[in-house]
PDB file of C-alpha atoms in Angstrom:
ATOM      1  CA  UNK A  18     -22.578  10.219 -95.596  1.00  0.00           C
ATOM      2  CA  UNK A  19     -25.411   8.578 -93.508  1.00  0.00           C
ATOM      3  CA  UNK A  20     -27.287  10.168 -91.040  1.00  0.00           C
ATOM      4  CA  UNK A  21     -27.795   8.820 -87.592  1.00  0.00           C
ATOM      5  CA  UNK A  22     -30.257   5.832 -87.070  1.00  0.00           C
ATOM      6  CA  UNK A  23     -32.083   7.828 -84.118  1.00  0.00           C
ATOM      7  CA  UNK A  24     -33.720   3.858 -83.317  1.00  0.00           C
ATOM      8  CA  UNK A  25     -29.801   2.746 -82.519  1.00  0.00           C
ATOM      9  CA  UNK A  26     -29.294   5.990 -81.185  1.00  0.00           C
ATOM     10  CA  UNK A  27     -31.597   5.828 -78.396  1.00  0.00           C
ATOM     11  CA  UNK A  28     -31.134   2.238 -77.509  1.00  0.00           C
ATOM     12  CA  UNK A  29     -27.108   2.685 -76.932  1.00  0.00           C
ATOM     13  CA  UNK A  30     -26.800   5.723 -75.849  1.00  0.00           C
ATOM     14  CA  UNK A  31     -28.459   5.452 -72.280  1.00  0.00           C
ATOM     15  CA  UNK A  32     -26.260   1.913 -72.186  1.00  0.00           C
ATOM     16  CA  UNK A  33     -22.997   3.265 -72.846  1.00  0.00           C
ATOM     17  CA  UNK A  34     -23.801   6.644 -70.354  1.00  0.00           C
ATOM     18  CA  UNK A  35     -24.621   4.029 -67.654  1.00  0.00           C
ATOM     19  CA  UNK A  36     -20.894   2.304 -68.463  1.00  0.00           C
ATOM     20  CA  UNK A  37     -19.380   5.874 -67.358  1.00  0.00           C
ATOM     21  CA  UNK A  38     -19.550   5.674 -64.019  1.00  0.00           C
ATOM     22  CA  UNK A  39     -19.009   1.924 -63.681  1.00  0.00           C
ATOM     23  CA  UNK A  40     -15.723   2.362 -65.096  1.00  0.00           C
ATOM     24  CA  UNK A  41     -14.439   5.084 -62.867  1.00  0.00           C
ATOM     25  CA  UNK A  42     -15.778   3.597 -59.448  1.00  0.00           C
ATOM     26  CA  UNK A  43     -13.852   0.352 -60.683  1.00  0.00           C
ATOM     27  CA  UNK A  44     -10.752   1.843 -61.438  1.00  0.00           C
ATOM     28  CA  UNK A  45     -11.488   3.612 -57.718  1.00  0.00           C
ATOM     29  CA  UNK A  46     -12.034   0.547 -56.163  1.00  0.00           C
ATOM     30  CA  UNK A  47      -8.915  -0.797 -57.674  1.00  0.00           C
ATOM     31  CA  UNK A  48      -6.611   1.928 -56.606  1.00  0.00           C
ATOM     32  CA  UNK A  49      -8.300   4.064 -53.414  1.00  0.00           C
ATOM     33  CA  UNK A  50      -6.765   1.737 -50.933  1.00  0.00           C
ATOM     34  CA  UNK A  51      -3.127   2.734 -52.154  1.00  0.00           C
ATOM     35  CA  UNK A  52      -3.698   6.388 -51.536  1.00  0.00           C
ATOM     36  CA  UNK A  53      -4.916   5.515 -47.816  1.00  0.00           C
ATOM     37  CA  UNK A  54      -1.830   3.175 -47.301  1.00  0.00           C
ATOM     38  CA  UNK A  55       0.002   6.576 -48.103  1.00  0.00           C
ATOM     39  CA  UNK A  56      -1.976   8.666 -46.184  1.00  0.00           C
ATOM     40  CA  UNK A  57      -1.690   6.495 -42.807  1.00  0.00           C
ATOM     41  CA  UNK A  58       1.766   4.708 -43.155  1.00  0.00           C
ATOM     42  CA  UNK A  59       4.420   5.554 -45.317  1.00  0.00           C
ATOM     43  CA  UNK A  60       5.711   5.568 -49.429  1.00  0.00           C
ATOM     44  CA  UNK A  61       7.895   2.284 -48.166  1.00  0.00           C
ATOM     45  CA  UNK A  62       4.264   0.526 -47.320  1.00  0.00           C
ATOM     46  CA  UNK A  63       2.892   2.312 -50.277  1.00  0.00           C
ATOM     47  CA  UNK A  64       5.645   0.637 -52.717  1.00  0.00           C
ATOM     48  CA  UNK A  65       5.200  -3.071 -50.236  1.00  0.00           C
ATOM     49  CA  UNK A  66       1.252  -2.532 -50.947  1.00  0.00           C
ATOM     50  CA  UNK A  67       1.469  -2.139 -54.386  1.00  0.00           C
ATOM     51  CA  UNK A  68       3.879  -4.843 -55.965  1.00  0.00           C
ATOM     52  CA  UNK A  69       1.628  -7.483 -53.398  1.00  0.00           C
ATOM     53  CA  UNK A  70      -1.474  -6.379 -55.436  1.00  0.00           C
ATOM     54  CA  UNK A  71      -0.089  -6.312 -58.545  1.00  0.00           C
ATOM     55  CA  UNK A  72       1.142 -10.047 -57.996  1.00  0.00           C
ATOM     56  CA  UNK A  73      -2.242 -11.033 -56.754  1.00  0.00           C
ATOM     57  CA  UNK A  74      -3.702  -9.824 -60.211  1.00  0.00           C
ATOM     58  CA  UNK A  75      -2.253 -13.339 -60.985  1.00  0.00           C
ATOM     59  CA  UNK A  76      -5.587 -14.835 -59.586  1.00  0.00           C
ATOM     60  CA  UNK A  77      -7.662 -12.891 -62.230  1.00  0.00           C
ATOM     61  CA  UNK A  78      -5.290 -12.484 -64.899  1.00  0.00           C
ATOM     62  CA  UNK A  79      -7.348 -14.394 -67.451  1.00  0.00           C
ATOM     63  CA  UNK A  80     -10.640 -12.802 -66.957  1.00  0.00           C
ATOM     64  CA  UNK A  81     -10.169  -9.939 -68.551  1.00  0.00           C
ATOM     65  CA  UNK A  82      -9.169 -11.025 -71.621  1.00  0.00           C
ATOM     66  CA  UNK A  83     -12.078 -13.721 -71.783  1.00  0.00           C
ATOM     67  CA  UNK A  84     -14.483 -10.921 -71.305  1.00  0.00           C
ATOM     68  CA  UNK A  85     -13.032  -8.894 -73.748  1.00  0.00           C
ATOM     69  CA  UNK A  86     -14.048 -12.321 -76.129  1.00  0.00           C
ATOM     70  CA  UNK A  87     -17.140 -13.114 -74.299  1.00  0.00           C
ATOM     71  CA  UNK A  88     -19.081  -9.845 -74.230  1.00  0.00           C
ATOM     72  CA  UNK A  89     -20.132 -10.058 -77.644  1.00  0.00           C
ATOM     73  CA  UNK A  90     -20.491 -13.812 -78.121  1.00  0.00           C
ATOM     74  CA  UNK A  91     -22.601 -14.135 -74.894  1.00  0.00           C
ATOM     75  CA  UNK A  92     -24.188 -11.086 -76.471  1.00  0.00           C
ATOM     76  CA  UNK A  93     -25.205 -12.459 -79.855  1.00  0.00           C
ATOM     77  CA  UNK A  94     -26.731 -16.038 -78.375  1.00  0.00           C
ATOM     78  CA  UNK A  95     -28.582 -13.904 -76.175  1.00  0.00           C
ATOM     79  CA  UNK A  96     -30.016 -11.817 -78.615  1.00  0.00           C
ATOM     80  CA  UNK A  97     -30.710 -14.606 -80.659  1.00  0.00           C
ATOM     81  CA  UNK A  98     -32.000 -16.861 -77.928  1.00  0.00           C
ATOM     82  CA  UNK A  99     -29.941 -19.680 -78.289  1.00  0.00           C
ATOM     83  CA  UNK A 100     -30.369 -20.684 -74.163  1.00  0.00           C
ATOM     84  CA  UNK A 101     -28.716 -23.688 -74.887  1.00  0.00           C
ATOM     85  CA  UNK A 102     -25.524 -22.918 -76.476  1.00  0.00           C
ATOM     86  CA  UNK A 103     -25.566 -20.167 -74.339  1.00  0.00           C
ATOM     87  CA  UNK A 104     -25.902 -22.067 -71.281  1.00  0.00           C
ATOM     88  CA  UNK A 105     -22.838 -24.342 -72.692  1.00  0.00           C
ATOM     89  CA  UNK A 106     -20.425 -21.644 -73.590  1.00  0.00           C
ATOM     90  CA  UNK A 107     -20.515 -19.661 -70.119  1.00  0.00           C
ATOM     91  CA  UNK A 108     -20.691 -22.699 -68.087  1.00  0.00           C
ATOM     92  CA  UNK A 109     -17.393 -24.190 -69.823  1.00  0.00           C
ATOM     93  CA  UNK A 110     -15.546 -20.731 -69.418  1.00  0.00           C
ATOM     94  CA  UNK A 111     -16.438 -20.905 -65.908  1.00  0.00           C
ATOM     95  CA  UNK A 112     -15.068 -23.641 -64.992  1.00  0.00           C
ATOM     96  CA  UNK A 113     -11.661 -22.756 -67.026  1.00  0.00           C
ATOM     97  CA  UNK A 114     -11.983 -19.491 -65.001  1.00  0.00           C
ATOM     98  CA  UNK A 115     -12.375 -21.043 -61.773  1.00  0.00           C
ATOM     99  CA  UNK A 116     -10.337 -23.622 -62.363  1.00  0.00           C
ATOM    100  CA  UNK A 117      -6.919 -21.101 -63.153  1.00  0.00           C
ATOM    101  CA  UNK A 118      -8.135 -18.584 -60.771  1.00  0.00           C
ATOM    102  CA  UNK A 119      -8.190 -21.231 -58.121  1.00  0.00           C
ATOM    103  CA  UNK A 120      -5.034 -22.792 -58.705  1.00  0.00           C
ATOM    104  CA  UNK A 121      -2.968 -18.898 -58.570  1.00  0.00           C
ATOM    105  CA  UNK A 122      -4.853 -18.789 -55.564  1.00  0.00           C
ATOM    106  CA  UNK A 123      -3.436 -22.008 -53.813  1.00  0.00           C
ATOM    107  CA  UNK A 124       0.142 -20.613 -55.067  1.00  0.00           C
ATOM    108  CA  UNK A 125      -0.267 -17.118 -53.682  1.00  0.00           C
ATOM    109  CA  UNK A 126      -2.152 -18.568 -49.998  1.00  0.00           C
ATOM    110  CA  UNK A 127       0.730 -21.262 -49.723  1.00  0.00           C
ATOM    111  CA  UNK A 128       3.480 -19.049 -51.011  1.00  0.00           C
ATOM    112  CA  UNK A 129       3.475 -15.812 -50.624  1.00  0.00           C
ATOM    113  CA  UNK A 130       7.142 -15.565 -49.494  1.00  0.00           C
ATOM    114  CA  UNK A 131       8.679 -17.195 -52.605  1.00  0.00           C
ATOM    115  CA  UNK A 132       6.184 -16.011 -55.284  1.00  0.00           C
ATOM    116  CA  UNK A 133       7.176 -12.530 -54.096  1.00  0.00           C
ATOM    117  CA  UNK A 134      10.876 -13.349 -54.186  1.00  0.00           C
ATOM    118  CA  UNK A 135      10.494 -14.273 -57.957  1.00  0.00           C
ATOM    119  CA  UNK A 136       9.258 -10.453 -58.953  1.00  0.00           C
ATOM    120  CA  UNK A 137      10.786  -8.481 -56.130  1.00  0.00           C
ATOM    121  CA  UNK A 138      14.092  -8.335 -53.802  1.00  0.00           C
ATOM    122  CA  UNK A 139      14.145  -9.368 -50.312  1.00  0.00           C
ATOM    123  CA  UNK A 140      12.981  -5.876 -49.075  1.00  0.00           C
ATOM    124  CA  UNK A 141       9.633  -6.947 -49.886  1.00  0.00           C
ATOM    125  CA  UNK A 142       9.340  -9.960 -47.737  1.00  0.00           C
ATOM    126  CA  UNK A 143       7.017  -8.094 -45.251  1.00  0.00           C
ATOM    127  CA  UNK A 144       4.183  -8.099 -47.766  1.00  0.00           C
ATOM    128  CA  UNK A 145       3.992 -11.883 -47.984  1.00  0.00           C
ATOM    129  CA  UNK A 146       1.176 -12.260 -45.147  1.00  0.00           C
ATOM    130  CA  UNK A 147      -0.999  -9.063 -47.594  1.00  0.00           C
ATOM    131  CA  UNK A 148      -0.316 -11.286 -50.346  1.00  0.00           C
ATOM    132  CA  UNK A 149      -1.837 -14.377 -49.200  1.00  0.00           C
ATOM    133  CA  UNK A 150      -5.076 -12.496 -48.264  1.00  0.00           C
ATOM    134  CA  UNK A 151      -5.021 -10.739 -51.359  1.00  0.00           C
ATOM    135  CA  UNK A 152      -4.899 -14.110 -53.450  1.00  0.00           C
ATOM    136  CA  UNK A 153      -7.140 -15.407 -51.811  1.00  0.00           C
ATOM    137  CA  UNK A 154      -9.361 -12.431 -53.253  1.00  0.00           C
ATOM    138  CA  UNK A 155      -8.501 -14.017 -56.717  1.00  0.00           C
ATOM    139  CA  UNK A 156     -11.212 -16.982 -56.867  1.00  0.00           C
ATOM    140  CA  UNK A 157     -13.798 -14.375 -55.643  1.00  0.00           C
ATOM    141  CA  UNK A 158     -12.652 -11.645 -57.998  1.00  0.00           C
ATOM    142  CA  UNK A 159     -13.095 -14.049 -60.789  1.00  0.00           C
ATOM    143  CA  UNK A 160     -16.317 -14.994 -60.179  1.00  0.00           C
ATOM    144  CA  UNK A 161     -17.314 -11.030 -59.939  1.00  0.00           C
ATOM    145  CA  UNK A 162     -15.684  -9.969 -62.604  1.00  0.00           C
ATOM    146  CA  UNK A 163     -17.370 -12.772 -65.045  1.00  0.00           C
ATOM    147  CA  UNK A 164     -20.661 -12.427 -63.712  1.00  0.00           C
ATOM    148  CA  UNK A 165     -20.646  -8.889 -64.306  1.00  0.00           C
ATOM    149  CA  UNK A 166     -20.315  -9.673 -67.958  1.00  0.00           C
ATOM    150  CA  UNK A 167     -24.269 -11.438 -67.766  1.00  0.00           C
ATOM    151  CA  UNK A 168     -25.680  -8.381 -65.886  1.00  0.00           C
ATOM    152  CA  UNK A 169     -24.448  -6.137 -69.399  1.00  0.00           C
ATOM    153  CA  UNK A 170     -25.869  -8.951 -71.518  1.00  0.00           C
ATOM    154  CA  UNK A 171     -28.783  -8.831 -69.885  1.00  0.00           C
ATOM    155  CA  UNK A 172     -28.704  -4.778 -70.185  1.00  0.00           C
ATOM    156  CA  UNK A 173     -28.659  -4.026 -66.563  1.00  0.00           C
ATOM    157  CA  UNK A 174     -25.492  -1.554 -66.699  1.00  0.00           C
ATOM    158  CA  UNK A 175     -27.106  -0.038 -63.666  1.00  0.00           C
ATOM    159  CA  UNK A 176     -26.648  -2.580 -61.518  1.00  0.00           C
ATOM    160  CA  UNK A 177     -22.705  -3.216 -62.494  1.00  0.00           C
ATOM    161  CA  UNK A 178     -22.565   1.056 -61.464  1.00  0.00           C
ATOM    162  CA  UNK A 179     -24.096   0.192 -58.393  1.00  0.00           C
ATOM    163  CA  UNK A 180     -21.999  -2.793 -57.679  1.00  0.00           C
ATOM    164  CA  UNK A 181     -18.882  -1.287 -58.471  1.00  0.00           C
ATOM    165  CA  UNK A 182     -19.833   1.848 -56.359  1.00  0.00           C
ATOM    166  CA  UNK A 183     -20.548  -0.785 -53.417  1.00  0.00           C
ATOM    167  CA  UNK A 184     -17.465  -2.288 -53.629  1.00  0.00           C
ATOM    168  CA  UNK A 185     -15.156   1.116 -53.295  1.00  0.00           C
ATOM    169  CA  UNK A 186     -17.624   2.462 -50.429  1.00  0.00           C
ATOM    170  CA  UNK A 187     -16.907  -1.076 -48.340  1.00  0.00           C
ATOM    171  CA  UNK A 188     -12.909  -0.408 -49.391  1.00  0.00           C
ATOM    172  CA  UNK A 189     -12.866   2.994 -48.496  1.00  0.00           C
ATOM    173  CA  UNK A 190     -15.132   2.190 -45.023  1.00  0.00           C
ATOM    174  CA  UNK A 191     -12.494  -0.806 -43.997  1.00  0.00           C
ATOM    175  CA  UNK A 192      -9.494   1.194 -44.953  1.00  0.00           C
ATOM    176  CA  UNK A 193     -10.015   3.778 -42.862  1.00  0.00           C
ATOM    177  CA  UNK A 194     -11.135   1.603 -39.671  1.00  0.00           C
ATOM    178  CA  UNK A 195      -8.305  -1.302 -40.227  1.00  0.00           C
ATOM    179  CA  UNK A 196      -5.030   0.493 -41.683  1.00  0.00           C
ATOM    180  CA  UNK A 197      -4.127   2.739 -39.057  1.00  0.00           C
ATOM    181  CA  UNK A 198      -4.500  -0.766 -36.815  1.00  0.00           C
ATOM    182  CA  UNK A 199      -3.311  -3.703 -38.926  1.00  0.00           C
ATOM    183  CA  UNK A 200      -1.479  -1.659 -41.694  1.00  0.00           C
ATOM    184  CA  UNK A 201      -1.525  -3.261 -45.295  1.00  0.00           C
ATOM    185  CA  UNK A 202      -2.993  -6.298 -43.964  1.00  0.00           C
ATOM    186  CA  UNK A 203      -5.752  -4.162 -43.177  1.00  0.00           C
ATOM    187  CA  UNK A 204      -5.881  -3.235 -46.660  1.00  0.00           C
ATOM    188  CA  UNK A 205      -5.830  -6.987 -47.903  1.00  0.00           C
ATOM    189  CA  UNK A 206      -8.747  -7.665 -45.898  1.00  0.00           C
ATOM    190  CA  UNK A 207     -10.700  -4.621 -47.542  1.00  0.00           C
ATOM    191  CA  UNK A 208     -10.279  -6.252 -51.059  1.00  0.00           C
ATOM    192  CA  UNK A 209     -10.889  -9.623 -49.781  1.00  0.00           C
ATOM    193  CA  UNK A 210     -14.196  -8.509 -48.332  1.00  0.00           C
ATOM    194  CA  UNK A 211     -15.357  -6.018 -50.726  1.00  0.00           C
ATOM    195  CA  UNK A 212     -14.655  -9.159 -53.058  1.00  0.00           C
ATOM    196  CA  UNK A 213     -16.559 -11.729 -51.335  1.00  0.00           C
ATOM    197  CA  UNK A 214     -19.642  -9.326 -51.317  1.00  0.00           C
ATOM    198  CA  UNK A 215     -19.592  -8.011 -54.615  1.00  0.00           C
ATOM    199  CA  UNK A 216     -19.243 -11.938 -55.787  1.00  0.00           C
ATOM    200  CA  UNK A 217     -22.437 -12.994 -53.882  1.00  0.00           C
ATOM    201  CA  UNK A 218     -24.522  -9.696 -55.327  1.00  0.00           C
ATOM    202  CA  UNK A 219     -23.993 -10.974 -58.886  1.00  0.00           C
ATOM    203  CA  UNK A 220     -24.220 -14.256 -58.155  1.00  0.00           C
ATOM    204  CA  UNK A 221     -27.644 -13.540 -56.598  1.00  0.00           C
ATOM    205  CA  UNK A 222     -28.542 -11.475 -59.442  1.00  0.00           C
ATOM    206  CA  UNK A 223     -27.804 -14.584 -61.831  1.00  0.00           C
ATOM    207  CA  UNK A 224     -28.990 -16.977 -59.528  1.00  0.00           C
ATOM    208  CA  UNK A 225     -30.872 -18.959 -62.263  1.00  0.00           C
ATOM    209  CA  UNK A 226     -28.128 -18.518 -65.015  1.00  0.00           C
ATOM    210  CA  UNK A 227     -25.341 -19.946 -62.025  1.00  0.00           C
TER     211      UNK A 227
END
């Protein structure tokens, strides 16, 4: 048996705390919109809403994964300051990211109709105009979603909270003002902004770094 390193203790502790909350108003952001869709249309726009965002997932499919790998390498040539291989590694996963991210894209934008037809029936052919807005959402969902990874490299968890907190509020504010007037489109456009503006925040925040 060992006892605690109270050092280690102390410096991961606060870090994985700050994580908490992160995670939850993510998983919020992700899903908050669908519960509005039911509360102001129907379980048929629900069902529409959901299988549309699940297909635009496409966009950002690979990201997750990467990060999963990327975390701790980025980690460990930070940590060891290594700018330059550092500097090469996340610069050639970027462009990989952006590269596949924007290509789904182009596929869901152009066609939303037939991409839908390949996982659904024709009952869902009146979420192909959500769908396009929601790939769309893809390129700047990548870019968020990578550049997130730098800001808990860097050890500012805090700011990924607050990001992810920002995003939900801006979801939550345009859902209420656009679905009871546009419907799921409404929602589309929630994500699409709430994306756009959570992509420029990190960005900004890793201004040098991008």
């Amino acid at each position: 048996l060992v006892m605690p390193s109270r050092a280690i203790f102390s410096k991961y502790l606060p870090y994985g705390i700050a994580l908490v909350p992160g995670g939850i108003a993510s998983i919020l952001s992700f899903s908050a919109d669908r519960y509005l869709v039911g509360y102001y249309l129907d379980l048929r726009q629900v069902g529409i809403y959901a299988v549309a965002f699940t297909v635009s997932a496409l966009g950002f499919f690979f990201v997750g994964p990467l990060n999963d790998v990327l975390l701790p390498e980025l980690a460990a040539l930070w940590d060891a300051g290594d700018w330059q291989q550092f500097d090469t590694r996340f610069s050639g996963v970027q462009k990989f990211v952006f590269g596949v991210s924007a290509a789904a894209t182009s596929i869901l934008v152009a066609f939303p109709r037939e991409v839908l037809r390949l996982f659904t029936t024709q009952d869902f052919s009146s979420g192909a105009p959500t769908l396009a807005i929601l790939g769309l959402q893809g390129v700047f969902m990548s870019v968020l979603m990578l550049y997130i990874i730098l800001l808990l490299v860097r050890l500012h968890v805090w700011w990924t909270t607050a990001i992810w907190a920002g995003i939900g509020a801006i979801i939550l504010l345009m859902d209420v003002l656009l679905l009871p007037r546009m419907g799921i489109l409404g929602a589309g456009w929630s994500q699409l902004v709430s994306s756009i503006v959570g992509a420029a925040v990190v960005v900004g925040l890793n201004w040098q770094i991008f």
